[in-house]
Coordinates of C-alpha atoms in Angstrom, one line a residue:
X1 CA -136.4 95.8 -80.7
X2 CA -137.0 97.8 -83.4
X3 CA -134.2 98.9 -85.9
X4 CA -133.1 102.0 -86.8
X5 CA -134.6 103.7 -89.8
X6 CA -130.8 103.6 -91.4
X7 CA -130.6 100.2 -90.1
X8 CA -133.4 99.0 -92.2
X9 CA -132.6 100.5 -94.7
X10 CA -129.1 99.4 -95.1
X11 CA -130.5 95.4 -93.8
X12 CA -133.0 96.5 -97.3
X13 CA -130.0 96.9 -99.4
X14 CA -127.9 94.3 -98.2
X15 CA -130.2 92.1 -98.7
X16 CA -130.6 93.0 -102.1
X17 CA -126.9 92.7 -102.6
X18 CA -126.2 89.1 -101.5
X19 CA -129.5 88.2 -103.9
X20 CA -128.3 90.1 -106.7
X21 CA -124.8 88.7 -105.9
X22 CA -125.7 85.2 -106.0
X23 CA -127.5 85.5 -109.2
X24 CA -125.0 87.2 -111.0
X25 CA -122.8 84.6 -110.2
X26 CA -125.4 81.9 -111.1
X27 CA -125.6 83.5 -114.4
X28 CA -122.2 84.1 -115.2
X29 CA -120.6 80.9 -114.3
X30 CA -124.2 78.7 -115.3
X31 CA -125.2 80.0 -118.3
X32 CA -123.6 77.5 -120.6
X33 CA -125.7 75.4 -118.2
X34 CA -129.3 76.9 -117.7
X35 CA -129.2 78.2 -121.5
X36 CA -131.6 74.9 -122.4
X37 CA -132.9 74.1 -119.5
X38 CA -134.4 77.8 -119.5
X39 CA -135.0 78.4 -123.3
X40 CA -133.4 81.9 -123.0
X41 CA -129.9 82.2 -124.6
X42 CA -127.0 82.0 -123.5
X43 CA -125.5 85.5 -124.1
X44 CA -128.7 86.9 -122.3
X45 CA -127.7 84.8 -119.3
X46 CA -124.1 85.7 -119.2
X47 CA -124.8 89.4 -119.8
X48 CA -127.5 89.8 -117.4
X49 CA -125.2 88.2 -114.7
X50 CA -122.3 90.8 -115.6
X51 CA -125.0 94.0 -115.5
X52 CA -125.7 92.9 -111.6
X53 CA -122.0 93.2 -110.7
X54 CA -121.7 97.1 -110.6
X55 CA -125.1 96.9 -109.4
X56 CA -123.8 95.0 -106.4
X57 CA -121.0 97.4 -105.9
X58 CA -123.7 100.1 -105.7
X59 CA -125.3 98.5 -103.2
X60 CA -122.6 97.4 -101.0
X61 CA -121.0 101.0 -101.5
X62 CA -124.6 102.9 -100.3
X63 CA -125.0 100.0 -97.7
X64 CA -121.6 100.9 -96.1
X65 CA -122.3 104.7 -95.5
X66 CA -123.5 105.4 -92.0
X67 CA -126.7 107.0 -93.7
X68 CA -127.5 105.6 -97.2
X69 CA -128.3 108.8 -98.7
X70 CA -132.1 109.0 -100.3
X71 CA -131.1 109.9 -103.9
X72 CA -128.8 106.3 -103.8
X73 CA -131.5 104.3 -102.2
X74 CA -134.4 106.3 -104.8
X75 CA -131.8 105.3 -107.7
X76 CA -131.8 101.3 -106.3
X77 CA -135.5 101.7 -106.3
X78 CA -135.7 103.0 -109.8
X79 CA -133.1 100.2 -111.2
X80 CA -135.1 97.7 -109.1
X81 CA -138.0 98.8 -111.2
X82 CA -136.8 98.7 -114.5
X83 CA -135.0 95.6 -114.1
X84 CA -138.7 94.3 -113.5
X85 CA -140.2 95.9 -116.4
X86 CA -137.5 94.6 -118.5
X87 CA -138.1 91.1 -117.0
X88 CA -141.7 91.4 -118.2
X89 CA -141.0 93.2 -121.7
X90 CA -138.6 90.2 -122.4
X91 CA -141.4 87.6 -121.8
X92 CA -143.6 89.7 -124.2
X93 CA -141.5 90.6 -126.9
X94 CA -141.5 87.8 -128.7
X95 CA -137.6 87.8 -128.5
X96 CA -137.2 84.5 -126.7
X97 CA -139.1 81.5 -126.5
X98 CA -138.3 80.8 -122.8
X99 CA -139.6 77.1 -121.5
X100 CA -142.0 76.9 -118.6
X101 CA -138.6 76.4 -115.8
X102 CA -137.4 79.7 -118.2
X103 CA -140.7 81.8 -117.7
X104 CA -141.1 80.4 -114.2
X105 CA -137.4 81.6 -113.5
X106 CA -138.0 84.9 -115.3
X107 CA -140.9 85.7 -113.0
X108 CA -140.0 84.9 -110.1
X109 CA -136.8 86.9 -110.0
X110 CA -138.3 89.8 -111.5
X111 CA -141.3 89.6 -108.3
X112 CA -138.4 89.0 -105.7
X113 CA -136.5 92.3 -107.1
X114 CA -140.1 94.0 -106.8
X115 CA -140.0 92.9 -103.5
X116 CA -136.5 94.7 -102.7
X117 CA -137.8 97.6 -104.4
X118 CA -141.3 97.5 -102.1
X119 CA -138.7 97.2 -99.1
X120 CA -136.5 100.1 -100.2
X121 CA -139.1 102.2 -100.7
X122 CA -141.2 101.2 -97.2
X123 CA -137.3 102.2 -95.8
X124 CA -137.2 105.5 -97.5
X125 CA -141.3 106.0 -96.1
X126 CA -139.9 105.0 -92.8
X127 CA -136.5 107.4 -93.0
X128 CA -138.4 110.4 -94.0
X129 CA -141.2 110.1 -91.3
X130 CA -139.0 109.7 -88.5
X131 CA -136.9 112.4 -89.5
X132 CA -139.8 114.9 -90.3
X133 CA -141.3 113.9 -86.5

């Protein structure tokens, strides 16, 4: 069975929310906690958890509507992406001095957040082609 093309693309984005969820709360109740173990400072944890929080409600709100509508899925996308870039710029700026469980942990969230944005983006591919057909 194959699901709907606003049924993938609302599994896409709740997906995405319950991951960006559960790392917002990892960061905002654990920062104290991963601070050293990561290298990164504390503040940066904590804030970093607080920025997903609206950006779980978007998700849950555009998740919710019968039809995720493009321009709210494109806009996921694009924060997707630039939360990724920012991952990476953070790494190379010189601004922290992560250890290796810190750059490990940096990585790999920023390449499962480009994984949601591949997903979203496949669901928008998948939206418009059965619509144009």
């Amino acid at each position: 069975m194959s699901l709907s093309p606003d049924s993938f693309t609302r599994r896409t984005l709740l997906l995405d929310a319950a991951m960006s969820g559960a790392c917002a709360v990892l960061l905002v109740a654990g920062a104290g906690a991963l601070a050293d173990p990561l290298g990164l400072p504390e503040a940066l944890l904590r804030v970093s958890g607080l920025v997903l929080v609206p950006f779980v409600g978007l998700l849950v709100w555009l998740m919710r509507a019968g039809s995720p509508s493009a321009i709210g899925v494109r806009a996921v996308v694009a924060i997707n992406l630039a939360w990724v870039a920012a991952s990476a710029a953070l790494l190379f700026s010189g601004l922290v001095d992560p250890t290796s469980l810190g750059t490990a942990f940096v990585i790999v969230q920023a390449l499962a957040v480009l994984v949601f944005a591949e997903l979203q983006i496949a669901a928008l591919r998948r939206t418009a082609s059965l619509r144009a057909a």
